[in-house]
Tab-separated table of C-alpha atoms in Angstrom:
chain	number	residue	atom	x	y	z
A	1	MET	CA	-10.228	30.996	-28.261
A	2	THR	CA	-10.053	27.086	-26.678
A	3	SER	CA	-9.787	23.738	-28.103
A	4	PRO	CA	-12.821	22.311	-27.233
A	5	THR	CA	-10.387	19.195	-26.427
A	6	ALA	CA	-7.793	21.150	-23.923
A	7	PRO	CA	-8.109	21.039	-20.112
A	8	LEU	CA	-9.301	24.140	-18.752
A	9	PRO	CA	-7.840	26.116	-16.023
A	10	ASN	CA	-7.849	25.317	-13.054
A	11	ALA	CA	-9.306	21.822	-13.760
A	12	THR	CA	-8.824	18.927	-12.508
A	13	PRO	CA	-5.490	16.810	-14.776
A	14	SER	CA	-6.787	13.815	-16.750
A	15	VAL	CA	-4.846	11.082	-16.939
A	16	ILE	CA	-4.705	7.656	-19.672
A	17	LEU	CA	-3.963	4.945	-17.486
A	18	VAL	CA	-2.139	1.632	-19.642
A	19	GLY	CA	-2.114	-1.648	-18.312
A	20	VAL	CA	0.388	-4.741	-20.318
A	21	ASP	CA	-1.304	-8.409	-19.624
A	22	PHE	CA	2.378	-10.483	-19.416
A	23	GLY	CA	0.206	-13.143	-18.585
A	24	LEU	CA	0.713	-13.376	-15.708
A	25	PRO	CA	-1.950	-14.439	-12.961
A	26	HIS	CA	-4.813	-11.615	-12.220
A	27	PHE	CA	-4.306	-9.306	-14.145
A	28	ASP	CA	-6.010	-6.399	-13.924
A	29	ALA	CA	-7.830	-5.615	-17.424
A	30	ASP	CA	-10.082	-2.681	-16.119
A	31	LEU	CA	-7.505	-1.119	-14.621
A	32	GLN	CA	-9.954	-0.910	-11.688
A	33	GLU	CA	-7.066	-0.513	-9.426
A	34	LEU	CA	-5.171	1.816	-10.983
A	35	GLY	CA	-8.251	4.559	-11.742
A	36	GLN	CA	-8.685	4.104	-7.725
A	37	LEU	CA	-5.361	5.013	-7.808
A	38	ALA	CA	-5.836	7.633	-9.848
A	39	GLU	CA	-8.366	9.287	-8.091
A	40	THR	CA	-6.808	8.846	-4.926
A	41	ALA	CA	-4.616	11.223	-5.768
A	42	GLY	CA	-6.812	14.053	-7.539
A	43	TYR	CA	-6.424	12.715	-11.310
A	44	ARG	CA	-8.977	11.743	-13.134
A	45	VAL	CA	-8.848	9.262	-15.642
A	46	ALA	CA	-9.704	10.066	-19.646
A	47	ASP	CA	-9.332	6.766	-21.169
A	48	ARG	CA	-7.548	3.810	-20.405
A	49	VAL	CA	-4.860	0.805	-22.530
A	50	SER	CA	-4.320	-2.422	-22.273
A	51	CYS	CA	-2.202	-4.358	-24.158
A	52	LYS	CA	-0.910	-7.843	-24.574
A	53	ARG	CA	2.969	-8.309	-24.795
A	54	ARG	CA	5.792	-11.676	-24.265
A	55	ALA	CA	8.722	-9.276	-23.003
A	56	PRO	CA	8.185	-5.824	-22.169
A	57	ASP	CA	9.907	-2.912	-25.238
A	58	PRO	CA	13.259	-2.292	-23.779
A	59	ALA	CA	12.812	1.289	-25.416
A	60	LEU	CA	8.912	1.848	-25.586
A	61	PHE	CA	7.634	-1.295	-22.836
A	62	VAL	CA	4.839	-1.157	-25.181
A	63	GLY	CA	6.621	-0.980	-29.313
A	64	SER	CA	5.619	1.948	-31.071
A	65	GLY	CA	2.491	0.716	-32.963
A	66	LYS	CA	0.966	0.912	-29.641
A	67	ALA	CA	2.722	4.161	-28.090
A	68	ASP	CA	1.623	5.770	-30.668
A	69	GLU	CA	-1.846	5.088	-30.928
A	70	ILE	CA	-1.680	6.505	-26.957
A	71	LYS	CA	0.176	9.524	-28.379
A	72	MET	CA	-3.300	10.167	-30.469
A	73	LEU	CA	-5.116	9.060	-27.321
A	74	VAL	CA	-3.489	12.041	-25.295
A	75	GLN	CA	-3.685	14.658	-28.660
A	76	SER	CA	-7.908	13.554	-28.575
A	77	THR	CA	-8.710	13.909	-24.870
A	78	GLY	CA	-6.077	16.726	-23.589
A	79	ALA	CA	-5.212	14.037	-21.731
A	80	SER	CA	-2.218	15.881	-19.153
A	81	GLU	CA	-0.206	13.453	-18.415
A	82	VAL	CA	-0.108	8.822	-18.571
A	83	LEU	CA	0.199	6.360	-15.355
A	84	PHE	CA	1.839	2.870	-16.853
A	85	ASP	CA	0.262	0.341	-14.474
A	86	GLN	CA	3.619	-1.492	-14.275
A	87	ALA	CA	7.003	0.117	-13.390
A	88	LEU	CA	8.749	1.594	-16.498
A	89	SER	CA	12.974	2.602	-16.331
A	90	PRO	CA	14.687	5.775	-15.955
A	91	ALA	CA	15.136	4.941	-20.601
A	92	GLN	CA	11.950	3.457	-20.482
A	93	GLN	CA	9.811	6.486	-19.347
A	94	ARG	CA	12.906	9.184	-20.919
A	95	ASN	CA	11.267	7.664	-24.296
A	96	LEU	CA	7.685	7.632	-23.210
A	97	GLU	CA	7.943	11.079	-22.236
A	98	ARG	CA	9.826	12.694	-25.503
A	99	HIS	CA	7.517	10.120	-27.590
A	100	MET	CA	4.089	11.360	-26.601
A	101	GLY	CA	5.088	14.571	-25.990
A	102	CYS	CA	3.619	14.840	-21.925
A	103	PRO	CA	4.565	13.496	-18.346
A	104	VAL	CA	4.956	9.936	-18.142
A	105	ASN	CA	5.414	8.026	-14.781
A	106	ASP	CA	4.311	4.393	-13.272
A	107	ARG	CA	2.305	2.967	-10.231
A	108	THR	CA	5.060	3.238	-7.836
A	109	LEU	CA	5.249	7.618	-8.684
A	110	LEU	CA	1.927	6.940	-7.768
A	111	ILE	CA	1.782	5.527	-4.773
A	112	LEU	CA	4.655	7.890	-3.062
A	113	GLU	CA	2.229	10.582	-3.849
A	114	ILE	CA	-0.729	9.325	-2.054
A	115	PHE	CA	1.828	8.789	0.640
A	116	ALA	CA	3.496	12.375	-0.069
A	117	GLN	CA	-0.426	13.901	0.364
A	118	ARG	CA	-2.127	11.312	3.103
A	119	ALA	CA	0.854	11.368	6.142
A	120	ARG	CA	-0.112	13.346	8.834
A	121	SER	CA	2.699	12.780	11.757
A	122	HIS	CA	6.688	13.654	11.474
A	123	GLU	CA	7.585	10.283	11.361
A	124	GLY	CA	4.873	9.371	8.200
A	125	LYS	CA	6.742	12.524	6.261
A	126	LEU	CA	10.245	10.905	6.906
A	127	GLN	CA	9.233	7.814	5.468
A	128	VAL	CA	7.554	8.810	3.160
A	129	GLU	CA	10.648	11.301	2.084
A	130	LEU	CA	12.497	8.009	1.898
A	131	ALA	CA	11.043	6.269	-0.315
A	132	ARG	CA	11.141	9.743	-2.337
A	133	LEU	CA	14.467	9.719	-2.705
A	134	GLN	CA	14.837	6.483	-2.735
A	135	TYR	CA	13.115	6.886	-6.755
A	136	LEU	CA	14.312	10.049	-7.518
A	137	SER	CA	17.878	9.189	-7.113
A	138	THR	CA	17.027	5.741	-10.110
A	139	ARG	CA	16.913	8.598	-12.595
A	140	LEU	CA	18.585	10.945	-13.015
A	141	VAL	CA	19.236	10.345	-16.089
A	142	ARG	CA	16.193	11.953	-16.853
A	143	ARG	CA	16.143	14.758	-14.752
A	144	TRP	CA	18.538	16.029	-16.849
A	145	SER	CA	18.597	14.404	-19.948
A	146	HIS	CA	18.358	17.977	-21.012
A	147	LEU	CA	21.784	19.587	-20.167
A	148	GLU	CA	24.552	18.396	-22.834
A	149	ARG	CA	26.638	16.018	-22.713
A	150	GLN	CA	30.199	16.676	-24.976
A	151	SER	CA	33.914	15.217	-24.797
A	152	GLY	CA	35.884	17.625	-22.794
A	153	GLY	CA	39.251	18.648	-23.439
A	154	ILE	CA	42.746	15.789	-22.446
A	155	GLY	CA	41.458	14.298	-19.211
A	156	MET	CA	38.567	15.273	-19.798
A	157	ARG	CA	35.916	12.267	-19.471
A	158	GLY	CA	32.666	13.986	-19.009
A	159	GLY	CA	31.019	17.953	-20.226
A	160	PRO	CA	28.889	19.652	-18.280
A	161	GLY	CA	25.914	17.519	-17.772
A	162	GLU	CA	27.586	14.715	-15.930
A	163	THR	CA	28.700	17.084	-13.904
A	164	GLN	CA	25.237	18.123	-12.494
A	165	ILE	CA	23.845	14.509	-12.582
A	166	GLU	CA	26.917	13.622	-9.724
A	167	LEU	CA	26.730	17.090	-8.004
A	168	ASP	CA	22.675	15.877	-8.267
A	169	ARG	CA	23.221	12.103	-6.868
A	170	ARG	CA	25.791	13.652	-4.641
A	171	MET	CA	22.883	15.714	-2.857
A	172	ILE	CA	20.498	12.847	-2.783
A	173	GLY	CA	22.647	10.620	-1.635
A	174	GLU	CA	23.312	12.755	0.963
A	175	ALA	CA	19.545	13.738	2.078
A	176	ILE	CA	19.012	10.043	2.262
A	177	LYS	CA	22.210	9.537	4.195
A	178	ARG	CA	19.705	13.092	6.620
A	179	THR	CA	16.355	11.152	6.557
A	180	LYS	CA	17.551	7.427	8.095
A	181	GLU	CA	19.218	9.216	10.514
A	182	ARG	CA	16.076	10.790	11.659
A	183	LEU	CA	14.201	7.887	10.933
A	184	GLU	CA	16.101	5.731	13.415
A	185	LYS	CA	15.680	7.642	15.794
A	186	VAL	CA	12.097	7.093	15.535
A	187	LYS	CA	12.707	3.058	15.197
A	188	LYS	CA	14.674	3.107	18.577
A	189	GLN	CA	12.362	5.380	20.276
A	190	ARG	CA	10.060	2.738	19.333
A	191	ALA	CA	11.398	-0.731	20.178
A	192	THR	CA	11.477	1.794	23.727
A	193	GLN	CA	7.622	2.039	24.490
A	194	ARG	CA	7.706	-2.197	22.667
A	195	ARG	CA	9.728	-2.871	25.085
A	196	GLN	CA	8.093	-1.078	28.126
A	197	ARG	CA	4.750	-3.092	26.868
A	198	GLN	CA	6.864	-5.487	27.097
A	199	ARG	CA	7.681	-5.029	30.622
A	200	ARG	CA	3.603	-4.626	31.276
A	201	GLU	CA	3.357	-7.841	29.992
A	202	ALA	CA	0.234	-5.952	27.371
A	203	PHE	CA	-0.874	-8.001	25.285
A	204	THR	CA	-0.712	-6.138	20.906
A	205	ILE	CA	-3.449	-6.662	18.423
A	206	SER	CA	-2.479	-5.091	14.708
A	207	LEU	CA	-5.110	-4.197	12.259
A	208	VAL	CA	-3.294	-5.312	8.629
A	209	GLY	CA	-5.011	-5.822	5.389
A	210	TYR	CA	-5.177	-4.494	1.960
A	211	THR	CA	-5.816	-0.785	1.213
A	212	ASN	CA	-9.726	0.086	2.202
A	213	ALA	CA	-10.539	-2.646	3.235
A	214	GLY	CA	-11.964	-1.393	6.615
A	215	LYS	CA	-9.678	-0.968	9.427
A	216	SER	CA	-9.671	1.626	10.975
A	217	SER	CA	-12.776	1.052	10.984
A	218	ILE	CA	-13.130	-2.036	12.334
A	219	PHE	CA	-10.541	0.055	15.148
A	220	ASN	CA	-13.051	2.739	14.862
A	221	ALA	CA	-15.396	0.592	16.275
A	222	LEU	CA	-13.655	-1.908	18.700
A	223	VAL	CA	-11.598	1.375	20.606
A	224	LYS	CA	-14.387	4.007	19.539
A	225	ALA	CA	-12.106	6.883	18.167
A	226	ARG	CA	-11.908	8.725	15.383
A	227	THR	CA	-9.102	7.725	12.675
A	228	TYR	CA	-10.114	9.249	9.816
A	229	ALA	CA	-11.155	6.356	7.940
A	230	ALA	CA	-12.932	6.947	3.942
A	231	ASP	CA	-13.945	4.756	0.801
A	232	GLN	CA	-10.760	5.484	-0.345
A	233	LEU	CA	-7.343	3.550	-1.076
A	234	PHE	CA	-4.954	4.639	2.383
A	235	ALA	CA	-6.643	6.564	4.472
A	236	THR	CA	-4.675	6.283	6.459
A	237	LEU	CA	-0.781	6.033	6.421
A	238	ASP	CA	0.284	6.587	10.521
A	239	THR	CA	0.043	3.962	13.399
A	240	THR	CA	-2.442	4.825	15.786
A	241	THR	CA	-2.490	3.067	18.978
A	242	ARG	CA	-4.796	2.558	21.213
A	243	GLN	CA	-6.450	0.825	24.050
A	244	LEU	CA	-9.214	-2.637	24.405
A	245	TYR	CA	-10.952	-3.011	28.096
A	246	LEU	CA	-12.029	-7.273	26.822
A	247	GLY	CA	-14.369	-7.638	29.682
A	248	GLU	CA	-14.704	-10.920	29.465
A	249	ALA	CA	-10.635	-11.587	29.528
A	250	GLY	CA	-10.525	-8.998	32.753
A	251	ARG	CA	-7.505	-7.524	30.882
A	252	THR	CA	-6.752	-4.868	28.428
A	253	VAL	CA	-4.682	-5.074	25.288
A	254	SER	CA	-3.242	-1.853	23.039
A	255	LEU	CA	-4.976	-2.051	19.934
A	256	SER	CA	-2.836	-0.521	16.714
A	257	ASP	CA	-4.213	0.899	13.344
A	258	THR	CA	-1.547	0.471	10.363
A	259	VAL	CA	-0.797	1.164	6.822
A	260	GLY	CA	-2.872	-0.983	4.020
A	261	PHE	CA	-1.120	-2.972	1.515
A	262	ILE	CA	-1.284	-2.960	-2.108
A	263	ARG	CA	-0.386	-5.358	-4.456
A	264	GLU	CA	3.373	-4.613	-5.723
A	265	LEU	CA	3.771	-2.069	-3.021
A	266	PRO	CA	6.669	-0.617	-3.909
A	267	HIS	CA	10.191	-2.156	-2.009
A	268	GLY	CA	11.495	1.227	-1.459
A	269	LEU	CA	8.364	1.841	0.259
A	270	VAL	CA	8.653	-1.104	2.288
A	271	GLU	CA	11.758	-0.081	3.332
A	272	ALA	CA	10.936	3.170	4.263
A	273	PHE	CA	7.949	2.604	6.345
A	274	ALA	CA	10.097	-0.435	9.052
A	275	ALA	CA	9.729	1.379	11.223
A	276	THR	CA	5.372	1.488	11.583
A	277	LEU	CA	5.118	-1.900	9.540
A	278	GLN	CA	7.007	-3.075	13.125
A	279	GLU	CA	4.350	-3.197	15.228
A	280	ALA	CA	2.565	-5.945	13.028
A	281	ALA	CA	5.950	-7.222	13.224
A	282	ASP	CA	6.513	-7.191	17.024
A	283	ALA	CA	1.753	-8.358	16.967
A	284	ASP	CA	0.671	-10.842	19.527
A	285	LEU	CA	-1.956	-11.083	17.220
A	286	LEU	CA	-2.523	-9.496	13.797
A	287	LEU	CA	-6.610	-8.812	12.517
A	288	HIS	CA	-5.341	-9.710	9.106
A	289	VAL	CA	-8.901	-7.173	7.228
A	290	VAL	CA	-10.217	-8.217	4.651
A	291	ASP	CA	-12.452	-6.430	2.125
A	292	ALA	CA	-15.900	-9.828	1.986
A	293	SER	CA	-18.373	-7.844	-0.517
A	294	ASN	CA	-14.895	-7.694	-3.159
A	295	PRO	CA	-14.482	-10.007	-5.579
A	296	ASP	CA	-10.806	-10.383	-5.895
A	297	HIS	CA	-11.096	-10.952	-1.921
A	298	PRO	CA	-8.044	-14.457	-2.505
A	299	GLU	CA	-5.722	-11.935	-4.472
A	300	GLN	CA	-5.796	-9.471	-2.173
A	301	ILE	CA	-5.483	-11.610	1.525
A	302	ALA	CA	-2.304	-12.836	-0.959
A	303	ALA	CA	-1.300	-9.992	-1.777
A	304	VAL	CA	-0.873	-8.637	2.270
A	305	GLN	CA	0.615	-12.837	2.844
A	306	ARG	CA	3.943	-11.589	0.982
A	307	VAL	CA	4.310	-7.513	2.296
A	308	LEU	CA	3.993	-9.566	5.382
A	309	GLY	CA	6.407	-12.221	4.941
A	310	GLU	CA	9.247	-9.616	4.244
A	311	ILE	CA	8.133	-7.425	6.651
A	312	GLY	CA	8.868	-10.947	9.198
A	313	ALA	CA	5.803	-11.036	10.200
A	314	ALA	CA	4.707	-14.503	8.904
A	315	GLU	CA	4.599	-16.783	11.677
A	316	VAL	CA	2.208	-13.960	13.783
A	317	PRO	CA	-0.622	-15.911	14.276
A	318	GLN	CA	-3.607	-13.859	13.422
A	319	LEU	CA	-7.944	-14.577	12.423
A	320	LEU	CA	-9.195	-13.336	9.840
A	321	VAL	CA	-11.705	-10.232	9.754
A	322	PHE	CA	-14.501	-10.500	6.849
A	323	ASN	CA	-15.442	-7.254	7.018
A	324	LYS	CA	-18.675	-4.844	5.089
A	325	ILE	CA	-21.020	-8.201	4.337
A	326	ASP	CA	-23.451	-6.093	4.726
A	327	ALA	CA	-22.591	-5.262	0.884
A	328	MET	CA	-22.502	-8.690	0.161
A	329	ASP	CA	-25.457	-10.716	-2.201
A	330	PRO	CA	-27.697	-12.369	0.316
A	331	ALA	CA	-27.526	-15.485	-2.054
A	332	ASN	CA	-23.234	-15.220	-0.939
A	333	ARG	CA	-23.888	-13.930	2.679
A	334	PRO	CA	-21.823	-16.871	5.874
A	335	LEU	CA	-24.405	-19.269	7.816
A	336	ARG	CA	-22.742	-18.594	10.741
A	337	ALA	CA	-20.497	-15.928	12.121
A	338	LEU	CA	-17.604	-17.646	13.136
A	339	ASP	CA	-15.428	-20.555	11.341
A	340	ALA	CA	-12.171	-20.948	9.796
A	341	MET	CA	-10.240	-20.945	5.915
A	342	GLU	CA	-7.404	-22.002	4.668
A	343	VAL	CA	-3.875	-19.384	4.035
A	344	ASP	CA	-0.973	-20.221	2.248
A	345	GLY	CA	-1.408	-24.123	3.955
A	346	GLN	CA	-2.467	-23.340	7.026
A	347	SER	CA	-6.276	-22.991	9.007
A	348	VAL	CA	-6.867	-19.662	9.759
A	349	PRO	CA	-9.448	-18.537	12.205
A	350	ARG	CA	-12.837	-16.277	10.741
A	351	VAL	CA	-15.302	-13.980	11.594
A	352	PHE	CA	-17.698	-11.891	9.463
A	353	VAL	CA	-18.024	-8.826	10.928
A	354	SER	CA	-19.794	-5.078	9.423
A	355	ALA	CA	-17.468	-2.141	10.405
A	356	LEU	CA	-21.018	-0.657	9.577
A	357	SER	CA	-24.209	-1.781	10.734
A	358	GLY	CA	-21.932	-3.744	13.733
A	359	GLU	CA	-22.927	-7.162	13.460
A	360	GLY	CA	-20.640	-9.703	14.265
A	361	LEU	CA	-18.217	-7.143	16.091
A	362	ALA	CA	-19.981	-8.836	19.442
A	363	GLU	CA	-18.276	-12.335	18.661
A	364	LEU	CA	-15.127	-10.280	17.521
A	365	ARG	CA	-14.957	-8.829	20.675
A	366	SER	CA	-15.834	-12.402	21.877
A	367	TRP	CA	-13.044	-13.615	20.191
A	368	LEU	CA	-10.410	-11.107	21.429
A	369	ALA	CA	-11.068	-12.615	25.215
A	370	ALA	CA	-11.777	-15.964	24.763
A	371	GLU	CA	-7.323	-16.078	22.899
A	372	VAL	CA	-6.319	-13.103	24.927
A	373	ALA	CA	-7.643	-15.731	28.331
A	374	ARG	CA	-6.373	-19.249	26.297
A	375	ARG	CA	-2.532	-16.903	26.006
A	376	HIS	CA	-2.246	-15.562	30.136
A	377	GLY	CA	-3.768	-19.196	31.707
A	378	ALA	CA	-6.931	-18.033	32.230
A	379	PRO	CA	-9.669	-20.783	31.219
A	380	ALA	CA	-11.477	-20.293	29.022
A	381	GLU	CA	-15.396	-21.737	27.175
A	382	GLN	CA	-13.559	-22.934	23.043
A	383	ASP	CA	-10.152	-22.326	21.960
A	384	PRO	CA	-10.505	-19.616	19.370
A	385	MET	CA	-8.229	-20.690	17.220
A	386	ARG	CA	-10.129	-24.467	17.108
A	387	PRO	CA	-14.038	-23.980	14.671
A	388	ALA	CA	-16.903	-25.694	16.699
A	389	GLU	CA	-18.256	-25.705	13.344
A	390	ALA	CA	-16.711	-24.761	9.635
A	391	ALA	CA	-19.175	-22.039	7.199
A	392	ASP	CA	-19.352	-23.131	4.041
A	393	PRO	CA	-16.661	-21.204	2.150
A	394	LEU	CA	-17.390	-17.593	1.003
A	395	VAL	CA	-18.411	-17.978	-2.342
């Protein structure tokens, strides 16, 4: 007879979410974003655990008492895995798995899993594979802990376990080298395409923003494309570029939809997606899409700014596109479609839109046309970088 807490055959795997508050700002006590990531990866959230610590426990990250509590939750809920909102060291991960008797993973691996599921293009798959290999290379101590480690005879330094670890490390190292070489070819192809656009004096615009802010929806609305868009994290990973005609400027510009960012985006992923993210660094203008209906949008803006700094795109001019105003509380909706707000000590123009209803898209197109005309010396009715009046700040 099947235990009532045991997972049913072929049922959605359930997980326990764990977050530790170390006193850092903007701690997600409800583990809302980790829960969204888990659901995106195909898991069902069985329970959530939050705790406070001054510093991570070197062995178990959360300490032995909290680890016992989580182990009891795993047994009572029948969860198949435990997911931590913070990055775990290989030793902590191994110790937690031994203690709880089930797989234990962290936010980094969860994001890697989602990227692996969503990558469609050859380049995207290569980028995810590189990030996965780099992550796995740091986990060899856990992967091969089941092998015997015994001292050898005179002049010997280890047993078969040590030999296997070295073999696996060499194989992963060679795979990383091959993947990097293939990605380098892709990078050169993209550089050639960028030079061709520069020779044509093409004006390039890249959509950037926090994941699920609605970049692909705005992209589709502007260029009448059918790029996949869904209300989920990392719905699209591969860069898509289309031509956008701006009648008021009498020009066609190149518009690219890029991968979404997230707080604590694993550095390995930033490195692996360098070829794709280079589109943003080389753009003439960034449309920084923000979910205006999300109360945490200031923190999301800061997270995107940090990633832009990592990829060398911090100095590229931006337009903030506050999307999803249709989902906002009517009392908090802006009085004007265009204004400006301060980001990192600088005034950045802002436009309010709804990709769903179409509200504000005409103002967005007009702003882009005026900016393109200004950059190319054509007369414009007003400098879009200097709005006539600033609207009331968004609450």
